[in-house]
Every structure is written in C-alpha cells, then in structure tokens.
Coordinates of C-alpha atoms in Angstrom, one line a residue:
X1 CA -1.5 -30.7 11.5
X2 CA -2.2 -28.1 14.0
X3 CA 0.6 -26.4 15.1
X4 CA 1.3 -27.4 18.8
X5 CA 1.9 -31.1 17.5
X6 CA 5.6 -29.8 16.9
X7 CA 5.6 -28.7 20.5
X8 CA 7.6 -31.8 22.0
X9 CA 10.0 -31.0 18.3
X10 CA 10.7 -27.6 20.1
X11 CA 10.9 -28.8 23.6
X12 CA 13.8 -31.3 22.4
X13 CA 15.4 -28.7 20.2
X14 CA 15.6 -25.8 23.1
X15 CA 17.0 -28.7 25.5
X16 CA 19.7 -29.7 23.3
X17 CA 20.2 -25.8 22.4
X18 CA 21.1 -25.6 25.9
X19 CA 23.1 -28.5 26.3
X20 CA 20.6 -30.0 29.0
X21 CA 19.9 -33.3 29.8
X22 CA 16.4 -34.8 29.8
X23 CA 16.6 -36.5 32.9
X24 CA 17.9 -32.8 34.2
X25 CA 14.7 -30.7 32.6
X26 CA 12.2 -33.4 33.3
X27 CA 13.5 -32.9 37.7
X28 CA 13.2 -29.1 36.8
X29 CA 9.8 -29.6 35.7
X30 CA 8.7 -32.0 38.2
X31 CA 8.0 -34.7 35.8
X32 CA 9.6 -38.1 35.0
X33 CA 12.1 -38.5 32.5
X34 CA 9.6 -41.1 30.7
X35 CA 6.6 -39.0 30.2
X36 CA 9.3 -35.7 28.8
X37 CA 10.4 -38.0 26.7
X38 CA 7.0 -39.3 25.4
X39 CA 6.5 -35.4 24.9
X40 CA 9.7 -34.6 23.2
X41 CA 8.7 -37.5 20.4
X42 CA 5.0 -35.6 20.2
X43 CA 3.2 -38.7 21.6
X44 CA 1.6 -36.3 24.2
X45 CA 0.0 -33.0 24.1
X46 CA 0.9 -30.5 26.6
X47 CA -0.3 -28.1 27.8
X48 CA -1.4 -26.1 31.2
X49 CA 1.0 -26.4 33.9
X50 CA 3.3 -28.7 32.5
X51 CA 3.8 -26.3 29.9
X52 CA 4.9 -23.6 32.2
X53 CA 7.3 -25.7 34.4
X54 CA 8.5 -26.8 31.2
X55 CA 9.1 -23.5 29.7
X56 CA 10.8 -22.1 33.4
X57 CA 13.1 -25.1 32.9
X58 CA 14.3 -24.0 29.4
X59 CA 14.4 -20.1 30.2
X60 CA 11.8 -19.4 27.5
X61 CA 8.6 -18.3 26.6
X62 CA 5.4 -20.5 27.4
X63 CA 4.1 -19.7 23.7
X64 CA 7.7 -19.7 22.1
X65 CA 6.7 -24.0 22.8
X66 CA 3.4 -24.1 22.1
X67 CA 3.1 -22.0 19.2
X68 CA 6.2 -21.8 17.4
X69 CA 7.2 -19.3 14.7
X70 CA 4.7 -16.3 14.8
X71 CA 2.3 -15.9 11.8
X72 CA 3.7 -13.0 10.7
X73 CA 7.1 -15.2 9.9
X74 CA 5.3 -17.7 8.3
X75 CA 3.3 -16.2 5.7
X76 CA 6.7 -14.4 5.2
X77 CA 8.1 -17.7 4.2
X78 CA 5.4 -18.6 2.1
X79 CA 5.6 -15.1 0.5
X80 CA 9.0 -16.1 -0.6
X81 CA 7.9 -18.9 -1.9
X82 CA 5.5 -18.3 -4.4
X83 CA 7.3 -15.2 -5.6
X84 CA 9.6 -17.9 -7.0
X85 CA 7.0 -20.4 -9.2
X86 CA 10.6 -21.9 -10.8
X87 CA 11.5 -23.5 -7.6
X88 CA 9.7 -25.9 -6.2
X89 CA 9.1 -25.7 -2.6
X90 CA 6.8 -28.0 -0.1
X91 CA 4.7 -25.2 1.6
X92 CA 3.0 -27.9 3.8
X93 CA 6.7 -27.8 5.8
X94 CA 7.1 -24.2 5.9
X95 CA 5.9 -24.6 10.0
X96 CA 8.4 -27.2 10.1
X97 CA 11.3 -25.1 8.7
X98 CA 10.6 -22.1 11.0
X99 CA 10.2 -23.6 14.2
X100 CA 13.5 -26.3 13.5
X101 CA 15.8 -23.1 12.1
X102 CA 13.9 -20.5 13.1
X103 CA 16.9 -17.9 12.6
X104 CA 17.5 -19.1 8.9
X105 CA 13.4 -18.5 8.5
X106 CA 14.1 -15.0 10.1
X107 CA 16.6 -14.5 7.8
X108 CA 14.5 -15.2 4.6
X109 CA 11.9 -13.1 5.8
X110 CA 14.3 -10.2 6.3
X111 CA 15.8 -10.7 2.9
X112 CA 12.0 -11.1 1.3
X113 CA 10.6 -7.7 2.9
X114 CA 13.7 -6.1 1.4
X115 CA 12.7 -7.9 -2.4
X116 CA 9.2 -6.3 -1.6
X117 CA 10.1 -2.9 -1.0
X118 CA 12.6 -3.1 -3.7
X119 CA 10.4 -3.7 -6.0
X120 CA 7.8 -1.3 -4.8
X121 CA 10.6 1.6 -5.3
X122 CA 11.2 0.2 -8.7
X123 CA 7.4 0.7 -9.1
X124 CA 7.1 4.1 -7.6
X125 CA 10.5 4.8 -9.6
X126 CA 8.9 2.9 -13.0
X127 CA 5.5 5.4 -12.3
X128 CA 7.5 8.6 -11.6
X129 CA 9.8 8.8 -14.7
X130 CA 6.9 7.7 -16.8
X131 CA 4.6 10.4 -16.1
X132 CA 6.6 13.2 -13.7
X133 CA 5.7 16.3 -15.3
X134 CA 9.0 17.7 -14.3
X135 CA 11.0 15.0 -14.8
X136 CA 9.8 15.0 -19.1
X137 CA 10.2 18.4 -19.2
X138 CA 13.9 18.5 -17.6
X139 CA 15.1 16.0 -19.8
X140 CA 13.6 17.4 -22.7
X141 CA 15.5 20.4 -21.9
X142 CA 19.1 18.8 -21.8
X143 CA 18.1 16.5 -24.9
X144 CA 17.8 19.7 -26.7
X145 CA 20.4 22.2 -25.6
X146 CA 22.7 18.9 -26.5
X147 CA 21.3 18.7 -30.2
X148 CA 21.8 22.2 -30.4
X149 CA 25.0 22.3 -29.3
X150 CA 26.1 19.0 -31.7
X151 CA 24.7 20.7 -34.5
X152 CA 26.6 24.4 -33.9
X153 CA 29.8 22.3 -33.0
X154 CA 29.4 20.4 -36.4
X155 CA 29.3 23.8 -38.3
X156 CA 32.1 24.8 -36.5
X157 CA 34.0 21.5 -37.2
X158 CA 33.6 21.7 -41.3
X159 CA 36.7 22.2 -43.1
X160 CA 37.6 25.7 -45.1
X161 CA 37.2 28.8 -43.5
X162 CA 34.6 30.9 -42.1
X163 CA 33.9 34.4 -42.0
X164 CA 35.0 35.8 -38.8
X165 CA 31.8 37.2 -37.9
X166 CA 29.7 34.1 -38.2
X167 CA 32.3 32.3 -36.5
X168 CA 32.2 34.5 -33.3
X169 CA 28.3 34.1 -34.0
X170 CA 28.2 29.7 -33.6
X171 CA 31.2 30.2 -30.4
X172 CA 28.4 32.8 -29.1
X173 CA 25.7 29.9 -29.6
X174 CA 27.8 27.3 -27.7
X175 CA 28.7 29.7 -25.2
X176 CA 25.2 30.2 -24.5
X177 CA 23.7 26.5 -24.7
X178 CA 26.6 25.4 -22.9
X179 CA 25.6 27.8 -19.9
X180 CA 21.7 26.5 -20.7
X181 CA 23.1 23.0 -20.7
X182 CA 25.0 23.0 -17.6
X183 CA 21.9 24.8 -15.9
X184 CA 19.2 22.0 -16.7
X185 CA 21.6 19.7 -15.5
X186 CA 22.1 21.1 -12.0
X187 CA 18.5 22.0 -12.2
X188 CA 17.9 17.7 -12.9
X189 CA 20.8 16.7 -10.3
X190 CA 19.0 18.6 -7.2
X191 CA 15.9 17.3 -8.3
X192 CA 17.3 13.1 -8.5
X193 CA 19.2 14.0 -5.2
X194 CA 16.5 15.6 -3.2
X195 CA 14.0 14.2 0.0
X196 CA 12.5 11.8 -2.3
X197 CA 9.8 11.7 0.0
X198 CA 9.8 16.1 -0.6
X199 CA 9.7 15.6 -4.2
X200 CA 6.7 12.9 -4.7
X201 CA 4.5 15.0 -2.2
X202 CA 5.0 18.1 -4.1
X203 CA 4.3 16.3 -7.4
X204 CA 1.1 17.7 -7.3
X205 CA -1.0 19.8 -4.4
X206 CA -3.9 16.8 -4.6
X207 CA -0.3 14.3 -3.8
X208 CA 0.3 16.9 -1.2
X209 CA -2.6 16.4 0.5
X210 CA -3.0 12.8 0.5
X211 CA 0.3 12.5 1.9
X212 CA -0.5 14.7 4.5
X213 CA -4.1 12.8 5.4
X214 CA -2.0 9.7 5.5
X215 CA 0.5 11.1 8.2
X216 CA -2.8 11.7 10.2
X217 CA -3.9 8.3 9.6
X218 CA -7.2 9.9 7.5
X219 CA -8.8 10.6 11.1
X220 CA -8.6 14.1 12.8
X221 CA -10.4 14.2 16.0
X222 CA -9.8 18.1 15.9
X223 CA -13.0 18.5 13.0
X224 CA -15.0 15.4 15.2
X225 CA -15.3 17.7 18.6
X226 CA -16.0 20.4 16.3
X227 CA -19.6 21.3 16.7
X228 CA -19.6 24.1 14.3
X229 CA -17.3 24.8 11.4
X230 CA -14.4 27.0 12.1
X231 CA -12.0 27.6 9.4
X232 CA -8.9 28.6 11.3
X233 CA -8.9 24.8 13.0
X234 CA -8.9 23.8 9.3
X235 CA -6.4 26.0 8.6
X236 CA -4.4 25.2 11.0
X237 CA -3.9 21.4 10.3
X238 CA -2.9 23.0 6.4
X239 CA -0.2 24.8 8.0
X240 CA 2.5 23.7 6.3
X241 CA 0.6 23.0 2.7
X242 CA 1.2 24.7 -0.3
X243 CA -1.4 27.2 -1.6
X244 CA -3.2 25.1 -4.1
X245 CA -3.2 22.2 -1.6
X246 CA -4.9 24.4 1.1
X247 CA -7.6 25.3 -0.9
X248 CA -8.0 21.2 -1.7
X249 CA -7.4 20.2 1.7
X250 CA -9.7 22.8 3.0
X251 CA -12.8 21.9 0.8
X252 CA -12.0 18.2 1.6
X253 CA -12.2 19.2 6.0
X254 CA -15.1 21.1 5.5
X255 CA -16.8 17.8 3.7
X256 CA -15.0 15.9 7.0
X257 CA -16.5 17.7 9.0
X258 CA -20.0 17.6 8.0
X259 CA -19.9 14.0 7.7
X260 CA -18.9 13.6 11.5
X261 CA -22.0 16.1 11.7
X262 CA -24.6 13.7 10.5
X263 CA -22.8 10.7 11.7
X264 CA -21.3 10.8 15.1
X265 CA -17.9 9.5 16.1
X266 CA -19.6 7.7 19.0
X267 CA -22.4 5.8 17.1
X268 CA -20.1 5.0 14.6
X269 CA -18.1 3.2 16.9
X270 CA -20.7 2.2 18.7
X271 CA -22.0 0.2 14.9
X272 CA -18.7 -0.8 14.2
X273 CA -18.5 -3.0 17.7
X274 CA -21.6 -4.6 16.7
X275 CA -21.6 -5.0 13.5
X276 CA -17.9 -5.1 12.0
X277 CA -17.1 -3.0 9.3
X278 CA -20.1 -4.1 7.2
X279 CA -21.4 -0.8 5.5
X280 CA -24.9 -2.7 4.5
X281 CA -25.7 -3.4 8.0
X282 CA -24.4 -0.1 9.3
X283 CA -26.9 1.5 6.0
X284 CA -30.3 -0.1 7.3
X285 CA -29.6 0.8 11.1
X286 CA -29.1 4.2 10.5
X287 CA -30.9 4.8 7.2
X288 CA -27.9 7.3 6.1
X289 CA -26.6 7.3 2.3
X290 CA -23.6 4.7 1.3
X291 CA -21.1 7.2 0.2
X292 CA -21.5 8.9 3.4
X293 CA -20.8 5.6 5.7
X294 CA -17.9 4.7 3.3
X295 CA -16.2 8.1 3.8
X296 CA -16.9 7.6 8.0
X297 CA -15.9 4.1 8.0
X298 CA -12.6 5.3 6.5
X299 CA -11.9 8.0 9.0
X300 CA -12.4 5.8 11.7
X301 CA -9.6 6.5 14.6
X302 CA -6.6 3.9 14.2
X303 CA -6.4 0.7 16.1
X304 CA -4.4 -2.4 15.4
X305 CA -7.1 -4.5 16.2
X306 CA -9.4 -3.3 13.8
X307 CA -8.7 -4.4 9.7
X308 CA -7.4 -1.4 7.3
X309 CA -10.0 0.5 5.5
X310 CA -9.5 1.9 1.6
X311 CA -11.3 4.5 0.2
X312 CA -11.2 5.7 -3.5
X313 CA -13.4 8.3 -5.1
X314 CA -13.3 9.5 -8.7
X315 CA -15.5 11.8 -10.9
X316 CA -16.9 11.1 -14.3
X317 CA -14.1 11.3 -15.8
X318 CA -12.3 8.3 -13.9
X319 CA -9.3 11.0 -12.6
X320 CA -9.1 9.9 -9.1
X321 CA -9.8 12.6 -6.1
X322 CA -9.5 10.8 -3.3
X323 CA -6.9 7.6 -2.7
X324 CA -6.8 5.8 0.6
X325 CA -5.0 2.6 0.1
X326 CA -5.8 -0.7 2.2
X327 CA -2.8 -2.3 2.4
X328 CA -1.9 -3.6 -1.0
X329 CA -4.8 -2.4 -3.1
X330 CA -2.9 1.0 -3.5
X331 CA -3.8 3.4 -6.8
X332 CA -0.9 4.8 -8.9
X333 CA 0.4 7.8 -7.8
X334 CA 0.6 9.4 -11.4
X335 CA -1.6 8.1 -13.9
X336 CA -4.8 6.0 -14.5
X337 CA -5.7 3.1 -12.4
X338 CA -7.3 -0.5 -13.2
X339 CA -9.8 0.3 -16.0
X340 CA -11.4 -2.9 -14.2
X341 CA -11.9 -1.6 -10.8
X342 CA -15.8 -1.4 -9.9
X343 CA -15.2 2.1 -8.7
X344 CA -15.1 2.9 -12.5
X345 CA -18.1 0.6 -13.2
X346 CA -20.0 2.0 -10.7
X347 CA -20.9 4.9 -12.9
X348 CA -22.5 3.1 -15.6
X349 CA -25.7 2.6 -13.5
X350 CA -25.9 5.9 -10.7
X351 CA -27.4 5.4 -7.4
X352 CA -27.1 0.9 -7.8
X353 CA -24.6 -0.2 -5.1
X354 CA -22.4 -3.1 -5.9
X355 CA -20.7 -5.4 -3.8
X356 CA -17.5 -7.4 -5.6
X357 CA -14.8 -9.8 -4.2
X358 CA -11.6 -9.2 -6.2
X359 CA -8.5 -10.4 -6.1
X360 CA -5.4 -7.6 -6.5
X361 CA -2.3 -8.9 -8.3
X362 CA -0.2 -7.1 -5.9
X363 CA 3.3 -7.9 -5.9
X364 CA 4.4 -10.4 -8.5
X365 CA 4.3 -13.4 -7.6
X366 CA 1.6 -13.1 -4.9
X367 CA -1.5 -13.9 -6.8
X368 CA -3.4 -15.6 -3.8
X369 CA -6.0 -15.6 -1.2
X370 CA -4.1 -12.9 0.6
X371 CA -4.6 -10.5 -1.8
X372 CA -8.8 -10.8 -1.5
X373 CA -10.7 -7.7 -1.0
X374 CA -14.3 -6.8 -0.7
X375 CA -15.0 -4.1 -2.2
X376 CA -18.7 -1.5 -1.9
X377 CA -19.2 0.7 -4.9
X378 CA -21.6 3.5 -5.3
X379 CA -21.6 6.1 -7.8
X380 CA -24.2 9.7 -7.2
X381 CA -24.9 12.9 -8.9
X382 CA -23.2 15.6 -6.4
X383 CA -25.4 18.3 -8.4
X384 CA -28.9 17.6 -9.1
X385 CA -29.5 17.3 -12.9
X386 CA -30.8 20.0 -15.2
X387 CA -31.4 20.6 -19.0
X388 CA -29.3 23.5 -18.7
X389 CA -26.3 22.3 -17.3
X390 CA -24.7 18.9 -17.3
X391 CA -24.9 16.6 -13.7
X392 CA -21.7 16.1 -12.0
X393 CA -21.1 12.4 -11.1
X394 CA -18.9 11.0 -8.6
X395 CA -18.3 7.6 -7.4
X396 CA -17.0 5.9 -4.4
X397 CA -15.6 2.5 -3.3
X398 CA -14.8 1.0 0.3
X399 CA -12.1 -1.8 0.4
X400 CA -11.5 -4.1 3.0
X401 CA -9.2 -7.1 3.6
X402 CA -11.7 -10.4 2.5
X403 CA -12.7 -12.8 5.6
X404 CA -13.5 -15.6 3.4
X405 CA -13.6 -16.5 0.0
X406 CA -17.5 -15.7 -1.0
X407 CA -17.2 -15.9 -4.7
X408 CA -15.4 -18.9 -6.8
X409 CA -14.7 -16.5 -9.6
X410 CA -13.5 -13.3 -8.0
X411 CA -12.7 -10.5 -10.0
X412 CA -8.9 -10.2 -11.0
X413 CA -7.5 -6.4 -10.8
X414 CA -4.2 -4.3 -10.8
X415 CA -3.1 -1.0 -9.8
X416 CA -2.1 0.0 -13.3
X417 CA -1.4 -1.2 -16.2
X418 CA 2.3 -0.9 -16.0
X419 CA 2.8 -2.2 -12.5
X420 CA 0.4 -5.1 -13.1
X421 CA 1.4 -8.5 -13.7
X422 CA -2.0 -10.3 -14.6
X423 CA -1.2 -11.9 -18.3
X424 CA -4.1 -11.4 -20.7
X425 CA -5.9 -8.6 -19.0
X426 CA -8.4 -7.5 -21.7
X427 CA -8.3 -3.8 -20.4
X428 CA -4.4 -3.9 -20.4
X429 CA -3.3 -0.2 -22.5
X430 CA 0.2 -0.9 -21.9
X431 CA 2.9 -3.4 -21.2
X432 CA 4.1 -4.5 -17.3
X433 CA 7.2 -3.5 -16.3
X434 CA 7.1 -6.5 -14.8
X435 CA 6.8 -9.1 -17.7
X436 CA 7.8 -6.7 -20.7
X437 CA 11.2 -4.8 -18.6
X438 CA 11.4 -1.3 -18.7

C-alpha cells in the first residue's frame, strides 16, 4: 500500500492528539466536515492545497501527513526485527506501527542503534584481545611473574627449615617479581583505561594512517590544487603522525597526488554527474587504467547526496594496505579478512577485471537486501616482471551500496572469520563469536 493511504489515519490521530473537533479543523481548513471525514477514513487522497490548510489547522508539518514516519525510522524497525528470527513479527505493518505510535517506534529505534553499536564494540573488543600485539604480550607478562611467584611462595611454604641464606635468596625472588608483577599490571591498567580511540590508532602506524585518512573523509583538496609535488604540504597534513606512519602516509600522498595528476578533480566530477559511480563507463570515456579510477572514485570530495565508496587494496600476500570501508562492508582491524572476498581472487588471473554482487553478513541478524554490494576487482603487477627478480602483485576492489539485485545467487561474505555469522562458510578458519561465544 503506498504510504500516503495512511494519510487520513494520521490526520485523525493529530486531531484527536489535540483534542480538536472535526467539524472545528474541517472550518480551519475551509472544507466541510463531510468530505474531512471521508479523508480521515482514507476514502480520499489528499493532497495539494487541502493538504496545507489541513496541516496549518493541526500545527504540523505538510509531510509529517503525507508521508509519515521517515525511512530512516522504518528500516530501523525492520532492523529490529529481523535481528530477532525467534519472534515473529508482521513487517508488512511496520508503516502502520510508526505512523500510529510513532514515539514507541522512535524508541525502538533508539534502543536498536544502541544493540548495533554494542555489538560492534564487542566486535572491535572480540578483534583486539585476539590479536593486540600488546595486549598478548602484557598478559603474558603478569601470567608469568604470577607462576613465578606461586612457585617461590610454595618453596617457601614447605615444612622443616631452610638454610638462612637460600631463604633470604626465594624472599629476594618475591621481592623482585612482586615489584615486576605490580609493574605489568599498572603497565595493563593504563593501557584498558586509556582513549580507546588513542590506543586502536596507535596499534599499528598503517592503523594510524587509516584513521587519520578517515578523519579527512579520504579526500584532501590540498594535494588536488597541487600542480607539482611539494613535500612539505604532505608533511604537513602528517603533522601529528608517528614516524613510521609518516613515512606510510607520505608514500601513500605522493601516489594521491599523481592520481589527481592524470585524472582531474573537475572531469571526475564532471563523469560522475553523468554517469554515476560506474567505473566501466568512466574506463572507456577516458581510456585510463581501473585501479586508477577506483582509487579517484574513492577520493571523491564528500556529499550526502552521493552513495559511500569502499576501497580495499592488498598485495600478494592477501595483508591488506589500504582499507576504506563503505558502510558495513568494513575489513578487520587486526587480522585477515574474508578468504572469499574477490579482492583476494582477483589475483589468481592479473590484469582480468571482475565485477560481483555480494551480499555482506553484516551485523547478525541482518542477512538481507540491504547488505548488497557491487563490488570491481582488479589485480596488476606494480613492477614489471623479470627472470631475476620476482613481480610484485597488488590488487584492488571498489565497493558500492547495490541499486538492484542483478544476480539471483549473490556471493555471501564476512569481514572475518570471527565476526561472521554466515553458517557453513567453506572458507571459515575459525569459529564466530557470534554463534560459538567467546
């Protein structure tokens, strides 16, 4: 049913909000009580000017009648819903529900964005003690000094005596691990209670810079005006970066900044307006390699009206060195990614580009249409192959949020193994967290 049928529903439930009378809103509106009420019973469409005498008469919003509860709300509600398979819920009156109590719909969305992002720290949480280098060797550290310590104290503890000397020897031991003990713990304590944001950047210089090209929004118009390469304008957006992430970040500007050389900010623009963001269409106007139109169309200045673009790019080893997420479809911070993603089977066959559909298993429970990507893959030699030295390989994906469904089988993929919740994955290394538990 389209959605402003439930107009005259809202009309009614507004009036009676306000403790109107119809006969009152219909002289307001300058209609007759008669044809409001054929309205308020949906037995006439409305629209035009009767909507906005209508609306001035109930103190509201024009579209607040005629459209109801954004869509925003209500794929939040229906979000909810399938996260919850064991209850059974009618999604064909989720409309319904939000435009009759929209605050109770308001409410559930609330309490569903705060499941989400729960479960995404669990996630990032799940990821981090699994693989944080610093976190392993920390507890490592207080697991032993402890065993240490049991094992002098249980010397100590045997009956008989003990030669003085040796004695003074074990208390020395405790003394010691005790002080190595309490420092490991302290050390672990500032670490938990730190910026949390402070501590995953630093995690690694090549986290460093990604978080850093994400508070940019991956576009720096500084390096597009640039018409020949400067290093101090590179430096300077590096500022703040570690060492090791300078040298990374200022490898990665320099290769910004000679693809905004070959491909201007204007004509990519300039595509994009005419053709979307298809990369295939952008490839035969301009004749310019795929990897190099992925990377551009992923630097593209932000605009709301325009979908989200994800980039990843990994070597031939499959170690990721480059993550840009598009919305979901986000890569693990620590770790290896989707053994199934065709970024990785991209570099079976070098130079063949491949278009799939797939469909991410995001969050659990939201195994649907909204979670359809397209994704480009393309995988190149970056050094031109020799018999004396072995070719370097890289390859390089574009995601973007699916249109329509183009492919009755798409290809089901995760993030990781551990944060994935497809069941039977033949690639799976390891259990979910989210079927298995921690």
């Amino acid at each position: 049913m389209e959605r402003s049928a439930f107009a005259g529903s809202r009309i009614r439930e507004r009036r009676v909000a306000l403790g109107l009378r119809q006969a009152e809103v219909a002289l307001r509106a300058g209609i007759s009580g008669s044809y409001l009420n054929l309205i308020e019973h949906n037995r006439r469409r409305i629209g035009g000017k009767v909507l906005l005498n209508i609306a001035a008469a109930l103190e509201t919003e024009p579209g607040a009648l005629a459209q109801g509860a954004e869509k925003s709300l209500l794929t939040s509600l229906r979000d909810a819903a399938i996260a919850r398979p064991d209850v059974e819920v009618d999604l064909s009156q989720t409309e319904d529900f939000a435009d009759r109590f929209t605050d109770w719909a308001r409410l559930i969305s609330a309490q569903q964005s705060q499941i989400t992002a729960l479960q995404q720290t669990v996630s990032s949480l799940s990821d981090r003690l699994a693989h944080d280098p610093f976190l392993s060797e920390a507890l490592h550290e207080v697991l032993s000094t402890v065993s240490a310590i049991r094992s002098t104290a249980s010397i100590l503890a045997e009956p008989g005596e003990m030669d003085q000397n040796w004695q003074r020897r074990f208390q020395t031991n405790v003394f010691q691990d005790s002080i190595r003990l309490a420092t490991a713990s302290q050390s672990l304590a500032d670490y938990l209670d730190g910026d949390s944001d402070r501590v995953l950047d630093t995690l690694s210089p090549l986290d460093e810079l990604d978080s850093l090209l994400a508070k940019n929004g991956y576009h720096f118009a500084e390096l597009e005006d640039m018409r020949q390469w400067t290093a101090p304008v590179a430096e300077g957006l590096l500022a703040e970066a570690s060492a090791a992430a300078k040298t990374l970040g200022l490898a990665y500007f320099r290769q910004y900044w000679r693809d905004a050389q070959n491909f201007r900010l204007p004509k990519l623009l300039q595509l994009v307006a005419e053709f979307g963001l298809d990369p295939v269409r952008i490839a035969r106007e301009t004749e310019l390699s795929l990897p190099l139109i992925f990377r551009r169309l992923a630097s593209l200045p932000p605009d709301p009206n325009r979908p989200p673009v994800g980039l990843m790019i990994c070597d031939g080893s499959g170690s990721l060195l480059f993550k840009q997420p598009c919305d979901d479809f986000q890569a693990p911070r620590v770790g290896s990614a989707c053994a199934l993603w065709p970024l990785y089977g991209a570099l079976t066959q070098i130079g063949v580009a491949a278009r799939h559909q797939i469909l991410h298993s995001g969050r659990p429970g939201t195994l649907g249409e909204e979670n359809l990507f397209d994704t480009f893959s393309i995988a190149e030699r970056v050094t031109s192959a020799s018999f004396e030295g072995v070719p370097v390989l890289r390859s390089t994906m574009l995601i973007l949020r699916a249109e329509t469904s183009t492919s009755n089988q798409p290809l089901p993929i995760g993030s990781t193994c551990r944060l994935c919740n497809i069941h039977a994955c033949p690639a799976r290394r390891e259990p979910s967290i989210f079927s298995d538990g921690f």
